[in-house]
Coordinates of N, CA and C in Angstrom, one line a residue:
X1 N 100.5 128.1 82.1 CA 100.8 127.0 81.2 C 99.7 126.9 80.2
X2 N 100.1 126.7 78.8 CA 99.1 126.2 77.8 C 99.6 125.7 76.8
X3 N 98.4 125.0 76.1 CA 98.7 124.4 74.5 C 97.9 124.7 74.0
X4 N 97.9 125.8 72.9 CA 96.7 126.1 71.9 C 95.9 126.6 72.9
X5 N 94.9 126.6 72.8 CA 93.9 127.4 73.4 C 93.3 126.5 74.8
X6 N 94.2 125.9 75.1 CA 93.8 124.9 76.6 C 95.0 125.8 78.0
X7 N 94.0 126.0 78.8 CA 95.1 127.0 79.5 C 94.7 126.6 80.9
X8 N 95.8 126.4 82.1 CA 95.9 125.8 83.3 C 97.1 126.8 84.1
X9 N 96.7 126.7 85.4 CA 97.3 127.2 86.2 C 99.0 126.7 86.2
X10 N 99.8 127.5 87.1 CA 101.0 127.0 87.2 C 100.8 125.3 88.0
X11 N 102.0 124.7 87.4 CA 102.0 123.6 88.5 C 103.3 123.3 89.1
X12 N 103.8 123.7 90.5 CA 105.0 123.5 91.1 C 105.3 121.8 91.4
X13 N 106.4 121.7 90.8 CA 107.2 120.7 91.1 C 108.9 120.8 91.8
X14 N 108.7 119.9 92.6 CA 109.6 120.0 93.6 C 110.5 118.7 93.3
X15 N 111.9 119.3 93.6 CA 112.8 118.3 93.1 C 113.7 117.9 94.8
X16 N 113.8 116.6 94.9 CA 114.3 116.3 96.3 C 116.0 115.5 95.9
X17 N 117.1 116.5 96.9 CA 118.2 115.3 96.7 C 118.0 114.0 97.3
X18 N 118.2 113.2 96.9 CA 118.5 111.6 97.0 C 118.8 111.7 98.4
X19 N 118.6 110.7 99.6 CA 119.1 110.4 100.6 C 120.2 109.8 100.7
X20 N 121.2 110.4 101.5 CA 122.2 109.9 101.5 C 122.8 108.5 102.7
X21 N 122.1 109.0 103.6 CA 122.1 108.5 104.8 C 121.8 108.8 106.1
X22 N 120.9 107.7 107.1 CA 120.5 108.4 108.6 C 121.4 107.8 109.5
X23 N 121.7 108.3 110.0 CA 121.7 108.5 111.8 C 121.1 108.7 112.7
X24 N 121.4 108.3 113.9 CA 120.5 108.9 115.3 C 121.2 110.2 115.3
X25 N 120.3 110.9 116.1 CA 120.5 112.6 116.0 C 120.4 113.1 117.6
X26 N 120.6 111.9 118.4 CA 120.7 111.6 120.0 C 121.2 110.8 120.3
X27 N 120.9 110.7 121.7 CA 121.0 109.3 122.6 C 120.0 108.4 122.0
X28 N 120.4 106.9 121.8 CA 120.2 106.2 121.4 C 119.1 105.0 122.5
X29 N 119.1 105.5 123.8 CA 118.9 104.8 124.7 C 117.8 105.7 125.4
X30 N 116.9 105.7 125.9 CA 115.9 106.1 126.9 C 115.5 104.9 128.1
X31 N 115.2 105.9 129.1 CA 114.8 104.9 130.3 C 113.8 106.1 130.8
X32 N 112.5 105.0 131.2 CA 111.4 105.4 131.1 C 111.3 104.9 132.7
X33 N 110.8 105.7 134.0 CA 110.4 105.2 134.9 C 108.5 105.2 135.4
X34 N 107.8 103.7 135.2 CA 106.7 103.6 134.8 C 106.0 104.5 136.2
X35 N 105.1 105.2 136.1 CA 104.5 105.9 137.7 C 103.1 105.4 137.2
X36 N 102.6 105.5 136.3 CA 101.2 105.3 135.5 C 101.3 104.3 134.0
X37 N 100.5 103.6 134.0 CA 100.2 103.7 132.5 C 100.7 104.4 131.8
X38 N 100.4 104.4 130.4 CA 100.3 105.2 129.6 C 101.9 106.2 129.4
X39 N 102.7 106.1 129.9 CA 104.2 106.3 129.6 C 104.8 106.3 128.7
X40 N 106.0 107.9 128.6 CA 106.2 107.7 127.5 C 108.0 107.7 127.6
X41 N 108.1 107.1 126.2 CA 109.8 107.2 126.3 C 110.1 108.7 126.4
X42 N 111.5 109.2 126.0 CA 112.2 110.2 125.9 C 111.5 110.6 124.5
X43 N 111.9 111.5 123.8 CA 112.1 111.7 122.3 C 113.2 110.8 121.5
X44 N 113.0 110.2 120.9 CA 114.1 110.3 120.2 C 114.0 110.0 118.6
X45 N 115.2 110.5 118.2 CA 115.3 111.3 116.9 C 116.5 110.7 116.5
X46 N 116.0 110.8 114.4 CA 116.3 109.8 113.2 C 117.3 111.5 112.6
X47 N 118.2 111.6 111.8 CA 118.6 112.4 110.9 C 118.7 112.2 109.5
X48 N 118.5 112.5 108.4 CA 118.1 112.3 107.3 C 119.4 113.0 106.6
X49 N 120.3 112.6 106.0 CA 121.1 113.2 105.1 C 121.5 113.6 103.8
X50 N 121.6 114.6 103.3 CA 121.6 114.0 101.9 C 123.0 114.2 101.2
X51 N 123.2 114.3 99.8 CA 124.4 114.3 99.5 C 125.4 115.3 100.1
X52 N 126.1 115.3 100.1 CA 127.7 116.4 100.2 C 126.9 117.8 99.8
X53 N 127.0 119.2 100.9 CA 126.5 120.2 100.3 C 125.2 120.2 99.6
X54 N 124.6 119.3 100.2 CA 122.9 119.7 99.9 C 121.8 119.6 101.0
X55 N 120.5 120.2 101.3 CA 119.8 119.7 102.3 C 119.2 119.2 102.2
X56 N 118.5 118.3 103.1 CA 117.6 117.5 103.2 C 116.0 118.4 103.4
X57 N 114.9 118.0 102.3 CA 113.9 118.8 103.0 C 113.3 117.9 104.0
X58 N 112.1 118.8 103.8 CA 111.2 117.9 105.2 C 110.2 116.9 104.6
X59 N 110.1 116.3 104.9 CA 108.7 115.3 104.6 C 109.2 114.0 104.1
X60 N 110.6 113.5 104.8 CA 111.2 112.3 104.5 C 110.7 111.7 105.1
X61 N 110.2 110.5 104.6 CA 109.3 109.4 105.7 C 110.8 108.4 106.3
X62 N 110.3 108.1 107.5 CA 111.2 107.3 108.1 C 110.4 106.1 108.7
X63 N 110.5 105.4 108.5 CA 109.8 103.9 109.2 C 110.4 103.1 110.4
X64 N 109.5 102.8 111.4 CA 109.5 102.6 112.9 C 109.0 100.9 112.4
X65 N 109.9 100.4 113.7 CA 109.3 99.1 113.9 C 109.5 98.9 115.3
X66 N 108.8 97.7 115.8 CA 108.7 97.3 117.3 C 109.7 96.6 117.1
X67 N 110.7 95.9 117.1 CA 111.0 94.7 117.1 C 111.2 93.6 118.2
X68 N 111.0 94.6 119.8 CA 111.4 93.6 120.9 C 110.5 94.4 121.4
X69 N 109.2 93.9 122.4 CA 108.8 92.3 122.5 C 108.4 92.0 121.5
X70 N 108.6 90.9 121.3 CA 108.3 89.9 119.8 C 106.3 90.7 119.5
X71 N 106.5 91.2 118.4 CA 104.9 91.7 118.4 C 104.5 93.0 118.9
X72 N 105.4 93.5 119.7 CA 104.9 95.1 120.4 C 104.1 94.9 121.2
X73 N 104.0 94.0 121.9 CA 102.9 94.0 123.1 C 102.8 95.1 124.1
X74 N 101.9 95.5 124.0 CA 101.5 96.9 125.3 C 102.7 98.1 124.8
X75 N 103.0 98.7 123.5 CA 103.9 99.1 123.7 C 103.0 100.3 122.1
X76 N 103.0 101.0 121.8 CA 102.9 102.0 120.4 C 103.8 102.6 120.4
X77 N 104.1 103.4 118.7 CA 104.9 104.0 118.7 C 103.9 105.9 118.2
X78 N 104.8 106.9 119.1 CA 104.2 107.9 118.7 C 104.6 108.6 117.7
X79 N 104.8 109.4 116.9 CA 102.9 109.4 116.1 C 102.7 108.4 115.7
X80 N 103.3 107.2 115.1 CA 102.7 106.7 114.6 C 103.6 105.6 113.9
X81 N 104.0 104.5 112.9 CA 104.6 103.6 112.4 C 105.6 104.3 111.2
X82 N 105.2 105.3 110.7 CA 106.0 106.2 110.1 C 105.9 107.4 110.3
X83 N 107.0 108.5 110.8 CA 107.1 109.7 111.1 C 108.0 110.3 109.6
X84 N 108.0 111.7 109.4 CA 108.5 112.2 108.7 C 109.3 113.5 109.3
X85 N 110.7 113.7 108.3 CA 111.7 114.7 108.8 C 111.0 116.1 108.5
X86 N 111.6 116.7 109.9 CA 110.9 118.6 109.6 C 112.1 119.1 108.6
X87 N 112.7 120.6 108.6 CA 112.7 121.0 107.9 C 114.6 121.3 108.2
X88 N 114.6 120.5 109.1 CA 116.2 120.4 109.9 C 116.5 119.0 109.3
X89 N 115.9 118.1 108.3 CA 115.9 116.7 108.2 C 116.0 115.6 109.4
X90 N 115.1 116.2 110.7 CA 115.1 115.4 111.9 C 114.0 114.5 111.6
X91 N 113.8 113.3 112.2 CA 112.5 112.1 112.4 C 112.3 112.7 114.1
X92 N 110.9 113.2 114.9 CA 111.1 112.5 116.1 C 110.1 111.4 116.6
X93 N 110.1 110.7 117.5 CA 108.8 110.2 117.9 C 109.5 109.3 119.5
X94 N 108.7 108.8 120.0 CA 108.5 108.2 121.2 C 107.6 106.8 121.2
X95 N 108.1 106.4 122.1 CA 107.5 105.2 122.2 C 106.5 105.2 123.8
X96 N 105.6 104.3 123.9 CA 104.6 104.7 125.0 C 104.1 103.2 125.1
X97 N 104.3 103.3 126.6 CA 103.4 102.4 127.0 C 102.1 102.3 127.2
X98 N 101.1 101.2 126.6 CA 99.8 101.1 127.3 C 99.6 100.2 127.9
X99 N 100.0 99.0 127.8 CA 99.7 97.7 128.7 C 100.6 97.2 129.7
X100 N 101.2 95.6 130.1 CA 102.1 95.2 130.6 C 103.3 95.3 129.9
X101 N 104.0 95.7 131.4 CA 105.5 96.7 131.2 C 106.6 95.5 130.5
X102 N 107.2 95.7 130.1 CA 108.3 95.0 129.4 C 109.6 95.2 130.1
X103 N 110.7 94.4 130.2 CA 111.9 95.3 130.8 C 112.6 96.2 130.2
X104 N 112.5 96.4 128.3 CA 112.6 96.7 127.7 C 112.2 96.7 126.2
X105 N 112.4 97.7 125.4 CA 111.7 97.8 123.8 C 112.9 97.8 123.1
X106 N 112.9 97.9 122.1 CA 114.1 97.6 120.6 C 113.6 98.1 119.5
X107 N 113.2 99.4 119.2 CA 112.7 99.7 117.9 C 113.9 100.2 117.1
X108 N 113.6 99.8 115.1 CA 114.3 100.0 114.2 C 113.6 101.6 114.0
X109 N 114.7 101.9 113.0 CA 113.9 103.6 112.3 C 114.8 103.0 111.3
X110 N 114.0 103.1 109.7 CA 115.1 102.7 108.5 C 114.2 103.6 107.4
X111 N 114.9 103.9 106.2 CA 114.7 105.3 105.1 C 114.8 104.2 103.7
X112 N 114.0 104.2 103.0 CA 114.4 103.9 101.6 C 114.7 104.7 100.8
X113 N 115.4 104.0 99.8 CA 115.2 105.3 98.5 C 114.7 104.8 97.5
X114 N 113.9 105.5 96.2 CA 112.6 105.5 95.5 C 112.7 104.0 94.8
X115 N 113.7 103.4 94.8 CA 113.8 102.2 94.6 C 114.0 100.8 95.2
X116 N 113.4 101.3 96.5 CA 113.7 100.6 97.3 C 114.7 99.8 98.1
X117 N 116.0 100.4 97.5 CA 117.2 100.1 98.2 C 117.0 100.6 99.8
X118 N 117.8 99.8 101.0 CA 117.6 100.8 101.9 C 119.2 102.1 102.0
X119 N 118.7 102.9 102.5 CA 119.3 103.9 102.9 C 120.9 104.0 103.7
X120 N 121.7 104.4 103.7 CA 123.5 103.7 104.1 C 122.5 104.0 106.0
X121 N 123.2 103.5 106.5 CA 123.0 103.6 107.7 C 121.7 102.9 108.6
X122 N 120.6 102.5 107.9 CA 119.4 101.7 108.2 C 119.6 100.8 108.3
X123 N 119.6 99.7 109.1 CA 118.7 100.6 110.7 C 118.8 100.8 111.4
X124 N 118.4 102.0 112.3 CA 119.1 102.6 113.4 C 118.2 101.9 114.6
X125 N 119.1 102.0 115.5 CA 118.4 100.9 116.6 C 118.4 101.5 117.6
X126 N 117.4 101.3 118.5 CA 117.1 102.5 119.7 C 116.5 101.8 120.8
X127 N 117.3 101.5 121.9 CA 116.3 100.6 123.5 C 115.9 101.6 124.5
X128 N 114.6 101.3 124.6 CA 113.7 101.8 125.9 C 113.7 101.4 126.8
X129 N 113.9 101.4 127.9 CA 114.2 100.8 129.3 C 112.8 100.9 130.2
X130 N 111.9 100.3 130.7 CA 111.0 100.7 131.4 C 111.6 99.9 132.8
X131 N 111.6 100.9 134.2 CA 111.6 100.7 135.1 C 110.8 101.0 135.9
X132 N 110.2 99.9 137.3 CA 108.7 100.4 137.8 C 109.1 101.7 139.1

């Protein structure tokens, strides 16, 4: 690339289809039976869609929330509060216990798009069962 005598390397730009819509891309439900601390749910997994005959890349962020127990007490989510889709447009993550057990969790997974509308299908809703 140049202008006049000013000259720069290539610069790649990546163009992403619009999301169309997620889904769970599993079971919806995990049950966790607590033996230790530190416990973790199942996997479970977000799907990322995009229009009719296009794919989804990877690096869709998807956003996690606790929403039951009120606050997430004793509870994270793995990796982290937002995961991103690989290269199949999957989200995964888990949920884990560290503190006092709950009888159960309630986390959202929801997708915007660049304007902050949400995504058709957000929010997908997922319960964790801890049993001792």
């Amino acid at each position: 690339v140049h202008s006049g005598t000013l000259r720069s390397n290539p610069v790649v730009i990546t163009v992403l289809a619009a999301l169309d819509s997620i889904a769970a891309a599993g079971p919806t439900r995990s049950t966790v039976i607590v033996s230790t601390p530190d416990s973790l749910s199942d996997s479970l997994q977000v799907h990322a869609f995009g229009p009719v005959n296009t794919t989804v890349n990877a690096n869709v962020p998807v956003a996690l929330s606790i929403d039951f127990p009120p606050g997430g007490a004793g509870l994270t989510l793995v990796p982290g509060d937002t995961v991103r889709t690989n290269s199949a447009g999957i989200a995964v993550f888990q949920v884990r216990l560290t503190g006092a057990r709950p009888d159960s969790a309630v986390v959202t997974a929801s997708a915007r798009h660049a304007n902050g509308m949400p995504v058709a299908g957000s929010p997908v809703t997922f319960v964790v069962e801890f049993l001792p």
